[in-house]
Coordinates of C-alpha atoms and ligand atoms in Angstrom, one line a residue:
X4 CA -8.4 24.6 -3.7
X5 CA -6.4 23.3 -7.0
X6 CA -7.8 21.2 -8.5
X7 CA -11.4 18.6 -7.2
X8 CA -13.7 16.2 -8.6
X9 CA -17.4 17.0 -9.0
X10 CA -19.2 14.0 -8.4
X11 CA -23.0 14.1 -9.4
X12 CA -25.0 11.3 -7.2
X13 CA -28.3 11.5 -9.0
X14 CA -25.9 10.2 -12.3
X15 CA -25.0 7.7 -10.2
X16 CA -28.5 6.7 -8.7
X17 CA -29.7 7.0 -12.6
X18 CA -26.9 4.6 -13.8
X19 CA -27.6 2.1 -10.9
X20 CA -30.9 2.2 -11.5
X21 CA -30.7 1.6 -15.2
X22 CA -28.5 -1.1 -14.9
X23 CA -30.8 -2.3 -12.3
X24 CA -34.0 -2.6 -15.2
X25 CA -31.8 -3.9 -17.6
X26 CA -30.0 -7.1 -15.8
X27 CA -33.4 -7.7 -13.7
X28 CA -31.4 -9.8 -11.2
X29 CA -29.3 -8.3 -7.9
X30 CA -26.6 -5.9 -8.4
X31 CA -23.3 -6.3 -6.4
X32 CA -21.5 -3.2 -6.8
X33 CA -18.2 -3.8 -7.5
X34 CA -16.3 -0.9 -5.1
X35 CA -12.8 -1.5 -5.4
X36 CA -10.2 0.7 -5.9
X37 CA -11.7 3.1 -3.8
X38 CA -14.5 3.1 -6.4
X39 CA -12.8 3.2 -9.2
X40 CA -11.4 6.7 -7.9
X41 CA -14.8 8.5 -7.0
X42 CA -14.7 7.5 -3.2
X43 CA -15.7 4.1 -1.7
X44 CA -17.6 5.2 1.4
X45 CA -19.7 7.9 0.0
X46 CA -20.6 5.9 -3.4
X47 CA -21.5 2.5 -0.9
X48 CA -23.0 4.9 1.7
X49 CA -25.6 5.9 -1.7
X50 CA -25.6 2.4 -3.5
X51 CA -27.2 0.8 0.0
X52 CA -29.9 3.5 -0.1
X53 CA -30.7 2.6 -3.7
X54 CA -30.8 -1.0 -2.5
X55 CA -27.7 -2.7 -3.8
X56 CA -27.6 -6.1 -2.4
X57 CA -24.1 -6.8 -2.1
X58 CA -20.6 -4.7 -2.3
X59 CA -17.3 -6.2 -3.6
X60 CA -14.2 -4.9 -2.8
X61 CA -10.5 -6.4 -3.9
X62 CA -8.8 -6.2 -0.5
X63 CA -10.1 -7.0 3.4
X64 CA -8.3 -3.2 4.0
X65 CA -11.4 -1.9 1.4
X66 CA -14.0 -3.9 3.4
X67 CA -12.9 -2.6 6.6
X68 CA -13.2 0.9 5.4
X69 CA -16.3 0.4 4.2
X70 CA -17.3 -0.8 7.5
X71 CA -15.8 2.3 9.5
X72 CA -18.0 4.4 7.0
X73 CA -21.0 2.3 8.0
X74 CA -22.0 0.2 5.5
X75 CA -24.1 -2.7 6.3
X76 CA -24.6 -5.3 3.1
X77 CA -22.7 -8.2 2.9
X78 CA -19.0 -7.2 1.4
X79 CA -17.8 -9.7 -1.5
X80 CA -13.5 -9.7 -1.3
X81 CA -12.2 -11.0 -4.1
X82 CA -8.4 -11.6 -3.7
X83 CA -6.9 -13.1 -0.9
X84 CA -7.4 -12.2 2.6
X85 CA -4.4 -13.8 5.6
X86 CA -5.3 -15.8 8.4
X87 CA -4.9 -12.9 10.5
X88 CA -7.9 -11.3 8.9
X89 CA -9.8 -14.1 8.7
X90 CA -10.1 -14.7 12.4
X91 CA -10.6 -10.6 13.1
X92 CA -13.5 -11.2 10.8
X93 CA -16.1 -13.3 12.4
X94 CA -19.8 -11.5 12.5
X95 CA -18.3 -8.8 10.2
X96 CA -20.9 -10.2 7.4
X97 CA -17.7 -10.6 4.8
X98 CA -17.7 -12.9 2.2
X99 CA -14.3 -14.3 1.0
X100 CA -13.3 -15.8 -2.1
X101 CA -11.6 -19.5 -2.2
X102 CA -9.8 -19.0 -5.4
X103 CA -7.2 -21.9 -5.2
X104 CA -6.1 -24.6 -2.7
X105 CA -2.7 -23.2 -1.3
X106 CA -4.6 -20.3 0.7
X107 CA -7.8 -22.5 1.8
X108 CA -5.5 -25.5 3.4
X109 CA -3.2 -22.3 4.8
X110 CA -6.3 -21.3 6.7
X111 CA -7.9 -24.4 7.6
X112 CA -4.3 -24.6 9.3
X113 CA -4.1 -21.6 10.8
X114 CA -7.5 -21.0 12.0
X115 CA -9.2 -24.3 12.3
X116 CA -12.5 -24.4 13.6
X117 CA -13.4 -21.1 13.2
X118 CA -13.1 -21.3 9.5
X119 CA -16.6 -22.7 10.0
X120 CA -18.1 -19.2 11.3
X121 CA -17.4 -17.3 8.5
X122 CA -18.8 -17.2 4.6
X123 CA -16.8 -18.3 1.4
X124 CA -17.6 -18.0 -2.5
X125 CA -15.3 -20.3 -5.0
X126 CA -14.3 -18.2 -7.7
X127 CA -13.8 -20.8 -11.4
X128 CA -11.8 -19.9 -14.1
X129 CA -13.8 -20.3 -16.9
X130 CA -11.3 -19.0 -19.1
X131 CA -9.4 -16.0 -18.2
X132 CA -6.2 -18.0 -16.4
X133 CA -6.2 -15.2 -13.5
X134 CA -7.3 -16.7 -10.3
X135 CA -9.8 -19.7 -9.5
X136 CA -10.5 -23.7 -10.3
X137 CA -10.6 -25.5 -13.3
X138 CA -13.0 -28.8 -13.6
X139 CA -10.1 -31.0 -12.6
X140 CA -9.6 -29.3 -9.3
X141 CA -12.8 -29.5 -7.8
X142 CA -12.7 -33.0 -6.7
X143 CA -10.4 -32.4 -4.1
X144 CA -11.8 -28.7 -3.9
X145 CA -14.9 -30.6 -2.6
X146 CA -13.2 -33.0 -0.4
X147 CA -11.8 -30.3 1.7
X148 CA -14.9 -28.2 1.7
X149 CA -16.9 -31.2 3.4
X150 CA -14.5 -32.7 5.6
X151 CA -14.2 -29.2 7.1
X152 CA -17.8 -27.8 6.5
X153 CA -17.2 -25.1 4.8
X154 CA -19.8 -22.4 4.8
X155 CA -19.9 -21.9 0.5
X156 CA -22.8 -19.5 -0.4
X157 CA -22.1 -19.0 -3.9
X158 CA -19.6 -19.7 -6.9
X159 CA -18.3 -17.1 -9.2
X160 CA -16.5 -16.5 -12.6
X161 CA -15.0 -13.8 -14.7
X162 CA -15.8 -12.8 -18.3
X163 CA -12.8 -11.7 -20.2
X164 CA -14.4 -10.5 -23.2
X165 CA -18.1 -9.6 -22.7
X166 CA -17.8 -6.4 -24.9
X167 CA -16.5 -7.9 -27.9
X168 CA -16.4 -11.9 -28.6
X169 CA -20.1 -13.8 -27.9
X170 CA -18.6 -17.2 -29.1
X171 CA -15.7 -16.7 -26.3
X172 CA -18.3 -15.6 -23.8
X173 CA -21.0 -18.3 -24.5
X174 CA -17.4 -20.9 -24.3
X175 CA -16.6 -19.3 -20.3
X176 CA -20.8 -19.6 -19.1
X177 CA -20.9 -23.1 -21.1
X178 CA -17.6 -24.1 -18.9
X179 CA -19.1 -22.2 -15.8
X180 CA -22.2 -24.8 -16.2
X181 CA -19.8 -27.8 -16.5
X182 CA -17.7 -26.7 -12.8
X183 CA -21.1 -26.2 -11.6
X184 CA -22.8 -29.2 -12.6
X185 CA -19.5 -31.4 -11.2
X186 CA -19.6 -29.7 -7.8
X187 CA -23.8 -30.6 -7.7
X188 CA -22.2 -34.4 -8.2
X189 CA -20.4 -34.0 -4.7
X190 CA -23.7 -32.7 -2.7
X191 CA -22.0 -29.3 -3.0
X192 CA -24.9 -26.6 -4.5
X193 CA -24.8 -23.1 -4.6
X194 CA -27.5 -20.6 -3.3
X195 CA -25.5 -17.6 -5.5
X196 CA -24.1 -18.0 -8.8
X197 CA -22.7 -14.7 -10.4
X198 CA -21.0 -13.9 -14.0
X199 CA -21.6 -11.0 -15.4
X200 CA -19.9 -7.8 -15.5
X201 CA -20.7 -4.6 -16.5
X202 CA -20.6 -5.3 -20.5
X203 CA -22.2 -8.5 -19.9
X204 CA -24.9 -7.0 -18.0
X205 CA -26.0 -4.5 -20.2
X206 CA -25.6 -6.6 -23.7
X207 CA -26.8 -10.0 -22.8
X208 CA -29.5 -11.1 -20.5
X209 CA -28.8 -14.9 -19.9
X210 CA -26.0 -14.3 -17.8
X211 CA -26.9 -12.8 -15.3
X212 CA -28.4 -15.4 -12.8
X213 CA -28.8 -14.3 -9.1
X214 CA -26.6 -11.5 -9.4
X215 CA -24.3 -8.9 -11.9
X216 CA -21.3 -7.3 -10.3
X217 CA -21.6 -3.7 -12.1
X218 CA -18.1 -1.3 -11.8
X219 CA -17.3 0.5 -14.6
X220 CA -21.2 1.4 -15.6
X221 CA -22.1 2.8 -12.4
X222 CA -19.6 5.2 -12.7
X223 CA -20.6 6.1 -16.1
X224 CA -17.5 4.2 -17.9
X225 CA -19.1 3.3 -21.3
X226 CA -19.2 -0.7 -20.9
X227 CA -19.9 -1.6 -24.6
X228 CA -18.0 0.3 -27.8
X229 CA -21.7 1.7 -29.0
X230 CA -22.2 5.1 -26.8
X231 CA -25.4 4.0 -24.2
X232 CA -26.9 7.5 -23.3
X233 CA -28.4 6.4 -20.3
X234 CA -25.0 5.5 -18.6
X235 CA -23.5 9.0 -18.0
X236 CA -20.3 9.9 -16.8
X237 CA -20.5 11.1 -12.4
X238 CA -18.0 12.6 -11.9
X239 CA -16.3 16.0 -13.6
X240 CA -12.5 17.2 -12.8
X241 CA -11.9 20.9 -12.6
X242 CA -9.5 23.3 -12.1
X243 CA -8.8 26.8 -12.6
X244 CA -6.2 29.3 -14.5
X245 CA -3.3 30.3 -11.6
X246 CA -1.5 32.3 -14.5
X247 CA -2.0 34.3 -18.0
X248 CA 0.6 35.1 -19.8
X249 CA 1.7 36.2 -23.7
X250 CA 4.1 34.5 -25.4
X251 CA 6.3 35.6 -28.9
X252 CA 7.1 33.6 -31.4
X253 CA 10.3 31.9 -31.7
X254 CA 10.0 31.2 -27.3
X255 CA 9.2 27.7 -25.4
X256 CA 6.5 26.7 -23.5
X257 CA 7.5 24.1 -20.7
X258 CA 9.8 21.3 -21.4
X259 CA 12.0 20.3 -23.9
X260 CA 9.7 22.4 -26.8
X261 CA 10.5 24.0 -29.8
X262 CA 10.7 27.6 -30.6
X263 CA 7.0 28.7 -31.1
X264 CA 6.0 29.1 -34.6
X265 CA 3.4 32.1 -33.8
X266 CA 3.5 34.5 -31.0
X267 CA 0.5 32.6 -28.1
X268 CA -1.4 33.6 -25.1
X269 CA -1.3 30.9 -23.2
X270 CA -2.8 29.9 -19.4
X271 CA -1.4 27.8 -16.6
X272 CA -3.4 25.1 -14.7
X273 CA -2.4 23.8 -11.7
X274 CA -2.4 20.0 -12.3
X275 CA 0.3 17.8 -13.3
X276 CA 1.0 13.9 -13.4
X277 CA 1.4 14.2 -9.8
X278 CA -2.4 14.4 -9.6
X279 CA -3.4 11.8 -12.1
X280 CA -3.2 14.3 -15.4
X281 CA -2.1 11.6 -18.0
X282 CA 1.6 12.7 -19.4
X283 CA 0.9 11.1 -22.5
X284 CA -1.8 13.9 -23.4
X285 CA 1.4 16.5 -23.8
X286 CA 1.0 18.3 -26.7
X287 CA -2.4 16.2 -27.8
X288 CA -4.9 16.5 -25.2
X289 CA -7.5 19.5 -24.3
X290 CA -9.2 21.2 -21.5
X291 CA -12.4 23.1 -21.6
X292 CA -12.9 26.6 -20.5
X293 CA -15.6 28.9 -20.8
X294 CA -17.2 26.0 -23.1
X295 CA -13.9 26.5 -25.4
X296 CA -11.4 23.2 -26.2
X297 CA -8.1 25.0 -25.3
X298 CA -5.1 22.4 -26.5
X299 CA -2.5 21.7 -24.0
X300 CA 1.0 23.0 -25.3
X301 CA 3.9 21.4 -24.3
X302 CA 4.9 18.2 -22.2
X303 CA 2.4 17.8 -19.0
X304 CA 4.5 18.9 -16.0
X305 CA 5.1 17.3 -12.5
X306 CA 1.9 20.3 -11.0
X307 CA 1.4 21.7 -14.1
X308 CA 0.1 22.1 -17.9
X309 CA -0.1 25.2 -20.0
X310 CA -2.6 25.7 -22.4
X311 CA -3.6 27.8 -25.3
X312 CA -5.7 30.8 -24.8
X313 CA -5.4 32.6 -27.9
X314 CA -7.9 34.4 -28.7
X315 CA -10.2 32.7 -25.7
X316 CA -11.9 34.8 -23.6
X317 CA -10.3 33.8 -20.3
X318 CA -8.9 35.5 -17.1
X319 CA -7.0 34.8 -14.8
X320 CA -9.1 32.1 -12.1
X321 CA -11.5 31.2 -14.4
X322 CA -12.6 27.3 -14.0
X323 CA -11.4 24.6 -16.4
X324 CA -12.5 21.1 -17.0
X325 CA -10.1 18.6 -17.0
X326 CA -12.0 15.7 -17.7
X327 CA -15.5 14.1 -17.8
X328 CA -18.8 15.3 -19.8
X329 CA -17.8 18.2 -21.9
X330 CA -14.3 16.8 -22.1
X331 CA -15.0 12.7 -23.0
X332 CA -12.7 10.2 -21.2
X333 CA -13.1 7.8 -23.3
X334 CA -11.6 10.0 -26.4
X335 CA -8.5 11.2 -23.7
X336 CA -8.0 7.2 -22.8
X337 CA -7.6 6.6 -26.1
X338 CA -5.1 9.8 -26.9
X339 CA -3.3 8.2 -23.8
X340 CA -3.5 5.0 -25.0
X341 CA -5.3 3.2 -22.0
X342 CA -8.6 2.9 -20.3
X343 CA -11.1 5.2 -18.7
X344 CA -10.7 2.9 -15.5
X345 CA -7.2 3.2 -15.9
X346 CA -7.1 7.2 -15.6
X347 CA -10.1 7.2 -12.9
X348 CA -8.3 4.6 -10.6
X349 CA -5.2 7.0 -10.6
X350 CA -6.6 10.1 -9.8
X351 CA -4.6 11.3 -6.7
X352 CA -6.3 11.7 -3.0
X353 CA -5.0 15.6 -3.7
X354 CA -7.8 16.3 -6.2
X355 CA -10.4 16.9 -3.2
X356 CA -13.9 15.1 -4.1
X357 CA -17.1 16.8 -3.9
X358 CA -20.5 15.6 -3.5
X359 CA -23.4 16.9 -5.2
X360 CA -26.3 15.4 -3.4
X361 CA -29.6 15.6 -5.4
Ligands
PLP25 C1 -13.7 -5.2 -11.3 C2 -14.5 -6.4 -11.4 C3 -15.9 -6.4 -11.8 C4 -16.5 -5.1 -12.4 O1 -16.2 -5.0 -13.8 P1 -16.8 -3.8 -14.7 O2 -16.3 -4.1 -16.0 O3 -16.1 -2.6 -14.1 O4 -18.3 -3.8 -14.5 C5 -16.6 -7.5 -11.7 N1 -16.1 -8.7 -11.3 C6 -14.8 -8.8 -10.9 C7 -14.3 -10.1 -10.4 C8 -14.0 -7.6 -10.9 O5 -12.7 -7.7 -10.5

């Protein structure tokens, strides 16, 4: 094996269950995107055992798997799901999302009665201008959900800035209260009402109402710019050294270099931006071995990056770390100018993932 991803489940029970003390309400845990890299089956298959109360997924495709891997909770899908689906999905205990009117007449059309046997949260923008209803839409929003009885559990928004702006985040719940408040006008009320992210979660405790939806934080993505010790990074990328060689000055290492000012020992790794490496860490970013920062030299290839082992102590199949806990994603999304979700959600299905139960 390459290259794999060391995931460490009792991090992940300890960040569920911190987030879990902090928010004091239920946790849906947000699984999209495979969870956010790390593995949706095997993260839901744990979060269910630590008593997560709901999952949400983007896509019906994600619920399905999730239900081919056994998972029982309700499943929250939050973009939109065809008619086709919706019909396959009566008694599959999904939940899907009316986020605007052009899909809910489209399947009142399509599917008719049966629209009735299945579960629907509105999603409200409440700033963000992504998906879901403004105040002046629910009016007819409501009409439509009682002329066809409309099953409508709960009501949702999104914040946009938890982490950094209160006054714009106080502005989105005080505008969540107002699309509430108008829908409780047409005999429309909601058992669920959910708002909170991750950031919001963990910084504010007035938001979160029946339920947070957590991502990032059970993962051990740092929600909030202050380091939170108690959220810890699951999952560590390795690799190993497939290649040891010396260098003289005045050579080139990989693409398009320069002639090397100094003669180098350097090591190969067998990872590349085929895999997920970022390519914008050529030249700038690091990977750990033997407890040693050894810089990356040169552009990061296709299956490859070379790296510096002067005067390191390393031979040839010695492991590296790539990324996570000694080697801080939140410093290498920054060198690459993006998120930590970003990097996590791109990690190819060739770095194998391995559990380490507790
Ligand atoms: C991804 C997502 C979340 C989770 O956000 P984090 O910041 O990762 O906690 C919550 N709600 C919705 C609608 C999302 O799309």
């Amino acid at each position: 094996m390459d290259t794999w991803l060391e995931i460490d489940l009792s991090k992940l029970a300890n960040n569920f269950n911190y987030m879990k003390s902090k928010t004091k309400t239920g946790i849906i845990s947000v699984v999209k995107a495979n969870a956010y890299g790390m593995g949706s089956v095997r993260i839901a298959q744990e979060l269910e055992i630590l008593g997560t109360d709901m999952f949400a997924v983007a896509t019906y495709e994600e619920a399905e798997e999730l239900r081919m891997g056994g998972i029982k909770k309700e499943i929250l899908i939050l973009n939109e799901t065809s008619s086709e689906n919706l019909k396959n999905s009566i008694d599959k205990n999904y939940i899907f999302t009316i986020f605007n009117l052009y899909y809910l007449k489209k399947w009142i059309n399509d599917i008719g009665e049966n629209i009735k046997k299945l579960k629907f949260h509105i999603k409200v923008d409440t700033g963000m201008n992504r998906l879901g209803f403004k105040l002046k839409g629910i009016g007819e929003l409501s009409e439509l959900i009682e002329q066809n009885n409309i099953r409508v559990d709960g009501v949702y928004s999104h914040f946009a800035a938890a982490e950094t702006d209160e006054e714009f985040t106080e502005q989105q719940f005080i505008n969540f209260n107002e699309i509430i408040n108008k829908f409780e006008k047409n005999d429309i009320n909601f058992k669920y009402k959910h708002l909170a992210n991750s950031a919001a979660g963990l910084k504010y405790d007035k938001y979160n109402l029946n339920f947070v939806r957590i991502g990032m934080a059970l993962y051990g993505l740092q929600p909030l710019n202050e380091h939170d010790s108690n959220i810890q990074e699951i999952f560590t990328w390795k690799s190993k050294i497939i290649e040891i060689r010396k260098v003289k000055k005045g050579e080139r290492i990989s693409y398009s270099s320069k002639p090397l000012i100094d003669n180098k020992r350097i090591g190969v790794i067998p990872v590349g931006y085929a895999q997920g490496y970022m390519r914008q860490l050529s030249e700038s970013g690091y990977v750990v071995c033997n407890e040693i920062k050894c810089r990356i030299l040169g552009s990061v290839c296709m299956e490859k990056i070379i790296i510096d082992l002067t005067n390191i102590a390393a031979e040839i199949d010695d492991r590296v770390i790539l990324l996570g806990n000694d080697v801080s994603i939140q410093e290498k999304s920054s060198l690459a100018f993006t998120i930590g979700d970003d990097i996590l959600c791109k990690l190819s299905n060739r770095v194998e993932r391995i559990y380490k139960d507790y």
